[in-house]
JSON list of C-alpha atoms in Angstrom, two decimals:
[
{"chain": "A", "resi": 5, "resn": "UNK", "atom": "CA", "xyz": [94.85, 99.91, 94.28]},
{"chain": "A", "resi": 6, "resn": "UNK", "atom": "CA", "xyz": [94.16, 100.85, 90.50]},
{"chain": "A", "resi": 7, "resn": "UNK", "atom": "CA", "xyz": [91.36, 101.02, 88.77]},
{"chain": "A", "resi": 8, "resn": "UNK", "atom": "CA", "xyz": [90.90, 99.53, 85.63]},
{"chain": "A", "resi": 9, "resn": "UNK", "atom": "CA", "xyz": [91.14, 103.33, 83.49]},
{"chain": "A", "resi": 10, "resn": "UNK", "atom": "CA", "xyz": [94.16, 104.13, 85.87]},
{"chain": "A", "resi": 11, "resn": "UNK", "atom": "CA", "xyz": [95.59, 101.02, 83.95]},
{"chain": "A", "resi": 12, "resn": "UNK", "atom": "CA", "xyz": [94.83, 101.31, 80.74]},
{"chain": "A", "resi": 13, "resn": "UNK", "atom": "CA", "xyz": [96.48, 104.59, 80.96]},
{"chain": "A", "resi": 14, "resn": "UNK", "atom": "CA", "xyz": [99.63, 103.66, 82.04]},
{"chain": "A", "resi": 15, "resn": "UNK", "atom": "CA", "xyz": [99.49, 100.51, 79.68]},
{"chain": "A", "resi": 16, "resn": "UNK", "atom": "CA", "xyz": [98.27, 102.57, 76.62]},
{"chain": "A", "resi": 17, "resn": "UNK", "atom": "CA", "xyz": [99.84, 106.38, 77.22]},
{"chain": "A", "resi": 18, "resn": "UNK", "atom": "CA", "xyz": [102.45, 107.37, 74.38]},
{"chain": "A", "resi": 19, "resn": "UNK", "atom": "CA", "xyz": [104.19, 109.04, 77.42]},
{"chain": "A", "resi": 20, "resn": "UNK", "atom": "CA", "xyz": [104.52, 106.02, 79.74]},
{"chain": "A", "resi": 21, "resn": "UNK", "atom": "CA", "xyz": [105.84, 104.14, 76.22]},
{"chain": "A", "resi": 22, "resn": "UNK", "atom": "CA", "xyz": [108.26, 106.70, 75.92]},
{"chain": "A", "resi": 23, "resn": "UNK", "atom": "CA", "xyz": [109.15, 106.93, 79.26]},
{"chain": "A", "resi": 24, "resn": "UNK", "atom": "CA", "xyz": [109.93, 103.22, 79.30]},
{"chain": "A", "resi": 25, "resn": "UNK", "atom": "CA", "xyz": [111.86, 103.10, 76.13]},
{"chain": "A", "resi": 26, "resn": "UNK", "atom": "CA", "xyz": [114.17, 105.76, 77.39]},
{"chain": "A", "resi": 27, "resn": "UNK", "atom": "CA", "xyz": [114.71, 103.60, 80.79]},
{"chain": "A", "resi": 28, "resn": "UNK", "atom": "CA", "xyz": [115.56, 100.36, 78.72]},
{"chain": "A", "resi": 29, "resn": "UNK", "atom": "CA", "xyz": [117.77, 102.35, 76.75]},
{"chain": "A", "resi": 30, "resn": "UNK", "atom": "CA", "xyz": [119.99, 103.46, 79.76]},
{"chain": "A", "resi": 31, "resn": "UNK", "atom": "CA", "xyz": [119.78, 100.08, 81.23]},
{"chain": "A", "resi": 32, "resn": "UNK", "atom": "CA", "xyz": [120.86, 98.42, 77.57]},
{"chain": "A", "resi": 33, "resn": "UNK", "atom": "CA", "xyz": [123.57, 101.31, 77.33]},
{"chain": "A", "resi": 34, "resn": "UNK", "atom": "CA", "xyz": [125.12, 100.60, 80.73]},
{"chain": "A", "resi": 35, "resn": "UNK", "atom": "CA", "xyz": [125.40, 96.91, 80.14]},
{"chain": "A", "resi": 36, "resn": "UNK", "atom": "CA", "xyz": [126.64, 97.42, 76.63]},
{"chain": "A", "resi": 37, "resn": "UNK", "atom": "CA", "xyz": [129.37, 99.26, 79.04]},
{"chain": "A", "resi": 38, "resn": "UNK", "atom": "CA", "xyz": [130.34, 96.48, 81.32]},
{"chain": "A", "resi": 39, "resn": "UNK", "atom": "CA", "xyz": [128.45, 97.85, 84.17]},
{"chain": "A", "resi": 40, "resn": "UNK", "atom": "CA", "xyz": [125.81, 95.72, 85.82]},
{"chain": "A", "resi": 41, "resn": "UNK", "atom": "CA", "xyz": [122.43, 97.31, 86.45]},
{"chain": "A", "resi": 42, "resn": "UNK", "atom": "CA", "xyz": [122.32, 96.05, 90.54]},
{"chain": "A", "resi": 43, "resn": "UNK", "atom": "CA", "xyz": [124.91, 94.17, 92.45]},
{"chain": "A", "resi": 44, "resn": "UNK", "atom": "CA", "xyz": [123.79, 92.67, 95.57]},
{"chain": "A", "resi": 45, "resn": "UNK", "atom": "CA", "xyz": [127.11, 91.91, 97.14]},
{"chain": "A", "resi": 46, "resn": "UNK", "atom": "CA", "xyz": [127.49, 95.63, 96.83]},
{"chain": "A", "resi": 47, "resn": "UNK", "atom": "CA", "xyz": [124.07, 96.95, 97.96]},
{"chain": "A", "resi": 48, "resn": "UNK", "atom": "CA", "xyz": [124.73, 99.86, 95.63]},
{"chain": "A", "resi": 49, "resn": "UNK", "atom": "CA", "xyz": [124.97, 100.19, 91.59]},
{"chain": "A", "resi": 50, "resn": "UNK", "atom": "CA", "xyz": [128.30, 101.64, 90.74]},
{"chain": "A", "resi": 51, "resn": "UNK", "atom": "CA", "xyz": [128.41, 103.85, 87.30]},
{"chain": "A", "resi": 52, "resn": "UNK", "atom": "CA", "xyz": [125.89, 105.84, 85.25]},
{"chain": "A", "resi": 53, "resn": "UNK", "atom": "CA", "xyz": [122.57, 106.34, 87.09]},
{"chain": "A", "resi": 54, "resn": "UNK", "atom": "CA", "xyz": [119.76, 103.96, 85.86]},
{"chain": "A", "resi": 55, "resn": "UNK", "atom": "CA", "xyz": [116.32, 103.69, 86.99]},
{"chain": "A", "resi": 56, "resn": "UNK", "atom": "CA", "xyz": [115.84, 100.61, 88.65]},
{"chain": "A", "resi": 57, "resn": "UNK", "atom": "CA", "xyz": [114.01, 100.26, 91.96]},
{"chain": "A", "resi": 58, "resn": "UNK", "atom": "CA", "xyz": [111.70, 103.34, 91.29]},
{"chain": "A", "resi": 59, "resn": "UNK", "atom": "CA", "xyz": [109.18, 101.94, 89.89]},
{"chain": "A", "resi": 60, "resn": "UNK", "atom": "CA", "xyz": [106.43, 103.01, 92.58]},
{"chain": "A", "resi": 61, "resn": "UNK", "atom": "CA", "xyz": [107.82, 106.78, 92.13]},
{"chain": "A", "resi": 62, "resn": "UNK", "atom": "CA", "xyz": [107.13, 106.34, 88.38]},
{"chain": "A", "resi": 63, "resn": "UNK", "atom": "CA", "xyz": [103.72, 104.78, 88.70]},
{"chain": "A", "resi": 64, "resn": "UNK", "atom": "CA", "xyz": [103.06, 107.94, 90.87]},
{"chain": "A", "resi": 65, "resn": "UNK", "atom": "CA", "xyz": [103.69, 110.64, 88.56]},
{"chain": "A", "resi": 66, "resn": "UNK", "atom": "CA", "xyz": [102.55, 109.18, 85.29]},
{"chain": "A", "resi": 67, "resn": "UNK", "atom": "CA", "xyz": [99.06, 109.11, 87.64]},
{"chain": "A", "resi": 68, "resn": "UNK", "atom": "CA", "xyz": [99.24, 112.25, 88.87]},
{"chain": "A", "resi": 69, "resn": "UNK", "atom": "CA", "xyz": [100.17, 113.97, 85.52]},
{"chain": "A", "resi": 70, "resn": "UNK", "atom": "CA", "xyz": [97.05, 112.06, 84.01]},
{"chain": "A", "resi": 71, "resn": "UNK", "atom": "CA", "xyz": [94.95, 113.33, 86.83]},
{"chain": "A", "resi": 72, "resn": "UNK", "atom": "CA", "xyz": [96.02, 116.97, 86.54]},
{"chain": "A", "resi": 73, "resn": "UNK", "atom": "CA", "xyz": [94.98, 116.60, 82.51]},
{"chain": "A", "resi": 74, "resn": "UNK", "atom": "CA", "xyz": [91.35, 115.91, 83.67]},
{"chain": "A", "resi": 75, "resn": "UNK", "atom": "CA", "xyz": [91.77, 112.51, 82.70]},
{"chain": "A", "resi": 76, "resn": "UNK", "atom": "CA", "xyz": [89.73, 110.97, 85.65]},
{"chain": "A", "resi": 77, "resn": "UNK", "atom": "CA", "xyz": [89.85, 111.79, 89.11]},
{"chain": "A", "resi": 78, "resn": "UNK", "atom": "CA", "xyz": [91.59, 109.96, 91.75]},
{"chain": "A", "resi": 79, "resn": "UNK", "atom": "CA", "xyz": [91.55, 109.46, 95.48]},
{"chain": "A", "resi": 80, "resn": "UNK", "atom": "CA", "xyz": [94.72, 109.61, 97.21]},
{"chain": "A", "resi": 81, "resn": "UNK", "atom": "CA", "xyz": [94.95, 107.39, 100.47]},
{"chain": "A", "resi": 82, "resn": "UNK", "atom": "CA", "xyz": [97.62, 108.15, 102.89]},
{"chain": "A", "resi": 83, "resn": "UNK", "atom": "CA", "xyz": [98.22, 105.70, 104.60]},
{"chain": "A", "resi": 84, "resn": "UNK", "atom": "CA", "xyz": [102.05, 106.40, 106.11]},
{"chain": "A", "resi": 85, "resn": "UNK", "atom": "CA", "xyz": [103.56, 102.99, 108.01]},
{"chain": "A", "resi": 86, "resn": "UNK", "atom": "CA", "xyz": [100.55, 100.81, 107.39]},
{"chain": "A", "resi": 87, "resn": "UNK", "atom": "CA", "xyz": [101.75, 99.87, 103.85]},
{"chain": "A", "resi": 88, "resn": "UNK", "atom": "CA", "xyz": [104.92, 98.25, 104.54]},
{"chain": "A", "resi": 89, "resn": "UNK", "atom": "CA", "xyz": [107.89, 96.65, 102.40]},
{"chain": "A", "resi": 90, "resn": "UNK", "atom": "CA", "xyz": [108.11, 93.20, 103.92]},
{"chain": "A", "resi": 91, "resn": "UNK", "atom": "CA", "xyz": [111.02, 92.16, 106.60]},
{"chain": "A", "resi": 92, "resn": "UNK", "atom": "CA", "xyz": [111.37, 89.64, 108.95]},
{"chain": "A", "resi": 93, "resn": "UNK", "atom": "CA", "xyz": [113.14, 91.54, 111.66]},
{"chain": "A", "resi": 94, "resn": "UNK", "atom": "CA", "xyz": [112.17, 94.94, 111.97]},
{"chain": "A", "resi": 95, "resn": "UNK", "atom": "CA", "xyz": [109.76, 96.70, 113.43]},
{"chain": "A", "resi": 96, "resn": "UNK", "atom": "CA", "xyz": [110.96, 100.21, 112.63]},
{"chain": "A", "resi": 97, "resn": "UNK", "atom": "CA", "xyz": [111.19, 102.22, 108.79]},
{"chain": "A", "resi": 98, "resn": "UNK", "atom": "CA", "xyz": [109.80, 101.19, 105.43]},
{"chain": "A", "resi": 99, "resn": "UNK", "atom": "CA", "xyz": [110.70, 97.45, 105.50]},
{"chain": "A", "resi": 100, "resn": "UNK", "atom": "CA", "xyz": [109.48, 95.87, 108.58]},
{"chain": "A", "resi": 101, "resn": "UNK", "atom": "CA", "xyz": [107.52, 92.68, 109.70]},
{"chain": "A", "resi": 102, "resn": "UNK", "atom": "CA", "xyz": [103.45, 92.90, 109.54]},
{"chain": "A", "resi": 103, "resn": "UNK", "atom": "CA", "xyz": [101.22, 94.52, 112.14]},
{"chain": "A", "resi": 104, "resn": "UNK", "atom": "CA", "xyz": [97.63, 94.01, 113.04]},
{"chain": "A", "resi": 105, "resn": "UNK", "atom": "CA", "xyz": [97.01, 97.28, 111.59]},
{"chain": "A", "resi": 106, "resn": "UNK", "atom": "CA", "xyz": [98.97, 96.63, 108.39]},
{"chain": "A", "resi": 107, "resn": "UNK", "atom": "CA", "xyz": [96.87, 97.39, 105.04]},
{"chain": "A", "resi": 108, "resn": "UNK", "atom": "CA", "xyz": [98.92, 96.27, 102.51]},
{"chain": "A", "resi": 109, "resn": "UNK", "atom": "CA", "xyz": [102.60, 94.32, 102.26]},
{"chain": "A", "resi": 110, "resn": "UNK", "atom": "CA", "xyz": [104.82, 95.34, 99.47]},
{"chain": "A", "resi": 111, "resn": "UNK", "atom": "CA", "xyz": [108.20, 93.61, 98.24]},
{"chain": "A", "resi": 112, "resn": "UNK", "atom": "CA", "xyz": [107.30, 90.13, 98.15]},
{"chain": "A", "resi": 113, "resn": "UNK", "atom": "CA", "xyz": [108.85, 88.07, 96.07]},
{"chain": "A", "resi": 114, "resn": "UNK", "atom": "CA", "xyz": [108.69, 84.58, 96.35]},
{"chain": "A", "resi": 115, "resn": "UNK", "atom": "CA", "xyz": [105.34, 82.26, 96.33]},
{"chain": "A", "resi": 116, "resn": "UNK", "atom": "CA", "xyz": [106.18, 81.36, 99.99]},
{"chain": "A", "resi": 117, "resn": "UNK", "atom": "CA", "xyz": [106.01, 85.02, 100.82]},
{"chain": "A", "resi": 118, "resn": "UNK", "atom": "CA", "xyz": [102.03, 85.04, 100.27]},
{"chain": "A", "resi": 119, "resn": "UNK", "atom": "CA", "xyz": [101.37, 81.21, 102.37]},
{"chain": "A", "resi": 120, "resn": "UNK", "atom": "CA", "xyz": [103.58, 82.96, 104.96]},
{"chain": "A", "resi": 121, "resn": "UNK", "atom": "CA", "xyz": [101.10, 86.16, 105.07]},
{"chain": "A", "resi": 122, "resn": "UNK", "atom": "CA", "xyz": [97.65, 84.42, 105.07]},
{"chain": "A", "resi": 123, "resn": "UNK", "atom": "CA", "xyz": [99.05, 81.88, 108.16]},
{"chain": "A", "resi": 124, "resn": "UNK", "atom": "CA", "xyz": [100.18, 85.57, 109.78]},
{"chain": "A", "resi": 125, "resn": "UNK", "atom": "CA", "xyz": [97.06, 87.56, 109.05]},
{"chain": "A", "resi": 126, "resn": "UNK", "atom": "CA", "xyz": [94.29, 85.14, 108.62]},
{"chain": "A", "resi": 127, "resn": "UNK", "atom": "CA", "xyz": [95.06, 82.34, 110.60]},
{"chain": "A", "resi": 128, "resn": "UNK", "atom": "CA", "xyz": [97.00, 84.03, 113.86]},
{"chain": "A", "resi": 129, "resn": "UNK", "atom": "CA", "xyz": [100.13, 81.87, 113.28]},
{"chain": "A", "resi": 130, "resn": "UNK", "atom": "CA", "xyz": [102.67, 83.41, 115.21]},
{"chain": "A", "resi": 131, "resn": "UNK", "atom": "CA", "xyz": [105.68, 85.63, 113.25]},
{"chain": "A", "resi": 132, "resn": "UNK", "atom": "CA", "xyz": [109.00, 84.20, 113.59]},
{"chain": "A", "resi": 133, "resn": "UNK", "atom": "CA", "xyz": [111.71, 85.67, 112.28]},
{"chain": "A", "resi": 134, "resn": "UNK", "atom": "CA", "xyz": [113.22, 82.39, 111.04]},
{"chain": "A", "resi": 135, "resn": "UNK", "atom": "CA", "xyz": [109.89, 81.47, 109.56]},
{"chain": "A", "resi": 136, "resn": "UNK", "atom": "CA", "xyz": [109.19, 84.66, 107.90]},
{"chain": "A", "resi": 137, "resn": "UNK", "atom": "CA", "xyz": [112.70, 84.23, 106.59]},
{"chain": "A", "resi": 138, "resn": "UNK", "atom": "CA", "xyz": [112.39, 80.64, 105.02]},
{"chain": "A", "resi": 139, "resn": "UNK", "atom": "CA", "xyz": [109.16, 81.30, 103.70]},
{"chain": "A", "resi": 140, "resn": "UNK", "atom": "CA", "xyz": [109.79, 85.21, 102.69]},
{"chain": "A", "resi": 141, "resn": "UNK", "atom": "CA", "xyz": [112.88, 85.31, 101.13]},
{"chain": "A", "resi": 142, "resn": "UNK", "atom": "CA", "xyz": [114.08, 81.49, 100.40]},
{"chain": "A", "resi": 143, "resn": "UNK", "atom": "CA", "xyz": [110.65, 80.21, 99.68]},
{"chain": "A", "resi": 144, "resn": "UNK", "atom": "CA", "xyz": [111.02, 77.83, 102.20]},
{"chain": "A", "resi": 145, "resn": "UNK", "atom": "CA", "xyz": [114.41, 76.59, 101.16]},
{"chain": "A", "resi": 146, "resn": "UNK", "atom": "CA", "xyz": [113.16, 74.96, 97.99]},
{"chain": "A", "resi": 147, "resn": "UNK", "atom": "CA", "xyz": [114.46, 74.48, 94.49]},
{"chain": "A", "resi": 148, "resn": "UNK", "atom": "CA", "xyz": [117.84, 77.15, 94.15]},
{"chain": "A", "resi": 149, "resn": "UNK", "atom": "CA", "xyz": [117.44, 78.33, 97.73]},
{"chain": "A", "resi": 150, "resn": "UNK", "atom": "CA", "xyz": [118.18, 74.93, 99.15]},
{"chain": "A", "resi": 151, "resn": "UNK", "atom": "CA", "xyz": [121.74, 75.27, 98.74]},
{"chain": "A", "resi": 152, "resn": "UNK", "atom": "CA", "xyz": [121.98, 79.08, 100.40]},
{"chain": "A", "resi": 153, "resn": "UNK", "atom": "CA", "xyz": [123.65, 79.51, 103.12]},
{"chain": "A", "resi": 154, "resn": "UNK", "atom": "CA", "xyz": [120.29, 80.36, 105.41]},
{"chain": "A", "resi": 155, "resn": "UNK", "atom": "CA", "xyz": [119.03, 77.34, 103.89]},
{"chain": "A", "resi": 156, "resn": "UNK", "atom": "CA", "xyz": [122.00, 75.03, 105.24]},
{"chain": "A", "resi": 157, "resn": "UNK", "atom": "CA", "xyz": [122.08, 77.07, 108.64]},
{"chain": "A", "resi": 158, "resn": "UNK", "atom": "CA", "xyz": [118.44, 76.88, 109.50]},
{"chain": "A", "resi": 159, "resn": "UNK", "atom": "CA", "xyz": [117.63, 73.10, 107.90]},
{"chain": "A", "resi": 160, "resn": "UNK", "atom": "CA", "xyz": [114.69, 73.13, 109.57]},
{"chain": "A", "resi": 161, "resn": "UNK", "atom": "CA", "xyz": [111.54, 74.90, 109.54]},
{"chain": "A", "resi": 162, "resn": "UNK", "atom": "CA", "xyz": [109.54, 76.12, 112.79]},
{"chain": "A", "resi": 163, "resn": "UNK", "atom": "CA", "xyz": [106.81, 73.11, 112.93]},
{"chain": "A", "resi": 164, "resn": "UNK", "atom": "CA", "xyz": [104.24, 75.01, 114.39]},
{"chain": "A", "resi": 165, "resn": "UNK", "atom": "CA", "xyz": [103.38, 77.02, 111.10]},
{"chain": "A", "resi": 166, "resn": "UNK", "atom": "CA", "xyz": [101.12, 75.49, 108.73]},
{"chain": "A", "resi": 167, "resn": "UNK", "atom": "CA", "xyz": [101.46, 76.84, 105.11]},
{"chain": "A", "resi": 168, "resn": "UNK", "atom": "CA", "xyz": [97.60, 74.96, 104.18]},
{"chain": "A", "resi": 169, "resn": "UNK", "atom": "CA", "xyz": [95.38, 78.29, 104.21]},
{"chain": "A", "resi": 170, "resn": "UNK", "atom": "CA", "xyz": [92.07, 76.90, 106.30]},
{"chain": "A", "resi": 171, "resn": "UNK", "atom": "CA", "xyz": [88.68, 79.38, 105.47]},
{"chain": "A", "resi": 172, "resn": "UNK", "atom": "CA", "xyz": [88.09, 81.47, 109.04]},
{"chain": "A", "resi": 173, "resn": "UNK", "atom": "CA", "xyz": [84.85, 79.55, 108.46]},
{"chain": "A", "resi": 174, "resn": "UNK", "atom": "CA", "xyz": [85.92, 75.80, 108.33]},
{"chain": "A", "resi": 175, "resn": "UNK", "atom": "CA", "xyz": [88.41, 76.56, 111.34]},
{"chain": "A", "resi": 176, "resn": "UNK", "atom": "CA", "xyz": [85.36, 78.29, 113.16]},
{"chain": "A", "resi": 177, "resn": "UNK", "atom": "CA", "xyz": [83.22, 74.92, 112.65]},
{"chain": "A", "resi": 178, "resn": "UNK", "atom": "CA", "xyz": [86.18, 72.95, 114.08]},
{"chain": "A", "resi": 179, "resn": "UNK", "atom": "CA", "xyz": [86.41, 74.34, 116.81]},
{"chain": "A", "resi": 180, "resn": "UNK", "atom": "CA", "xyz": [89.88, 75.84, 116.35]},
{"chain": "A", "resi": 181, "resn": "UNK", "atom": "CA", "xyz": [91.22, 79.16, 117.63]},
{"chain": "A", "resi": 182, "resn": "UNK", "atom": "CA", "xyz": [93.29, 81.56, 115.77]},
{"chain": "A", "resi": 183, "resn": "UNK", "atom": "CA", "xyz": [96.62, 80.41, 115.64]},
{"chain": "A", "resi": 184, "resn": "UNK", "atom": "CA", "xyz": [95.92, 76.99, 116.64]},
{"chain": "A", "resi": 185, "resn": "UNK", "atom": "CA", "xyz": [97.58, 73.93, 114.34]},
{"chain": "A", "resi": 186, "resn": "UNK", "atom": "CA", "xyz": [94.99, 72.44, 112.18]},
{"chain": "A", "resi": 187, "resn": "UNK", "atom": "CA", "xyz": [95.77, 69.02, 112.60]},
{"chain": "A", "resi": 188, "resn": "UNK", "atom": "CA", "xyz": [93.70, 68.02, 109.69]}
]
């Protein structure tokens, strides 16, 4: 987490600008050359080296070199294989599925991918890796995703999970235990 000096340093810091302007210029440069910045059928980038999924790394150092200028002082957390890149499958490695002890999920990028984590965390819903998956990564198979293949193969969602967050209060009043359908 950042504090509100830690970013108005990065936002305002004639380094970070320049930093950035140097990145978009590589990235405008190699597709000025024909070559695109990521291809996912590939996995890899082929051609000149670009910055482009090192964004953490960055965010790092431009905090680091701020904090050894005496700029403000910061508290490192380590925190090792309880911050997590989200998967579906794996339990094992920087991108795996959440734990109980799991402090923070990184890597999510569709809407569903947040409904998916409160059910998890909050309301005990079961994982399932075909869940996880629709919600996750095809945001449960709406809008663009609806014609993936995943989408066509798995046309139907697991029925037990319930993507209406319910207050640990309201489903304490009910009655209801963790994980429990709210049939509401």
């Amino acid at each position: 987490l950042l504090s509100a000096p830690l970013v108005r340093y990065v936002a305002h810091s004639p380094e970070v600008a320049g930093f950035v302007s140097r990145a978009q210029q590589a990235v405008d440069a190699r597709l000025a050359a024909g070559w695109p910045v990521y291809d996912p059928r590939r996995g890899k980038a082929k051609g000149p080296r670009v910055w482009r999924q090192n964004e953490d790394v960055a965010l790092g150092f431009w905090i680091s070199r701020g904090e050894r200028r005496g700029l403000f002082n910061v508290t490192w957390v380590r925190i090792n294989d309880r911050a997590i890149n989200m998967a579906c499958i794996s339990t094992k490695g920087m991108y795996q599925r959440p734990r109980n002890d799991t402090i923070s999920v990184h890597f999510l990028k569709r809407p569903g991918g947040s409904l998916y984590l409160w059910g998890l965390m909050h309301d005990g819903v079961p994982h399932s890796a075909e869940n996880c998956t629709r919600w996750v990564w095809h945001d449960n198979c709406r809008g663009k995703d609806a014609d993936s293949h995943w989408c066509q193969q798995y046309k139907t969602a697991d029925l037990n999970f319930d993507d209406a967050p319910v207050r640990a209060e309201d489903r304490k009043a009910r009655g209801l235990a963790r994980g429990q359908p709210d049939d509401l």
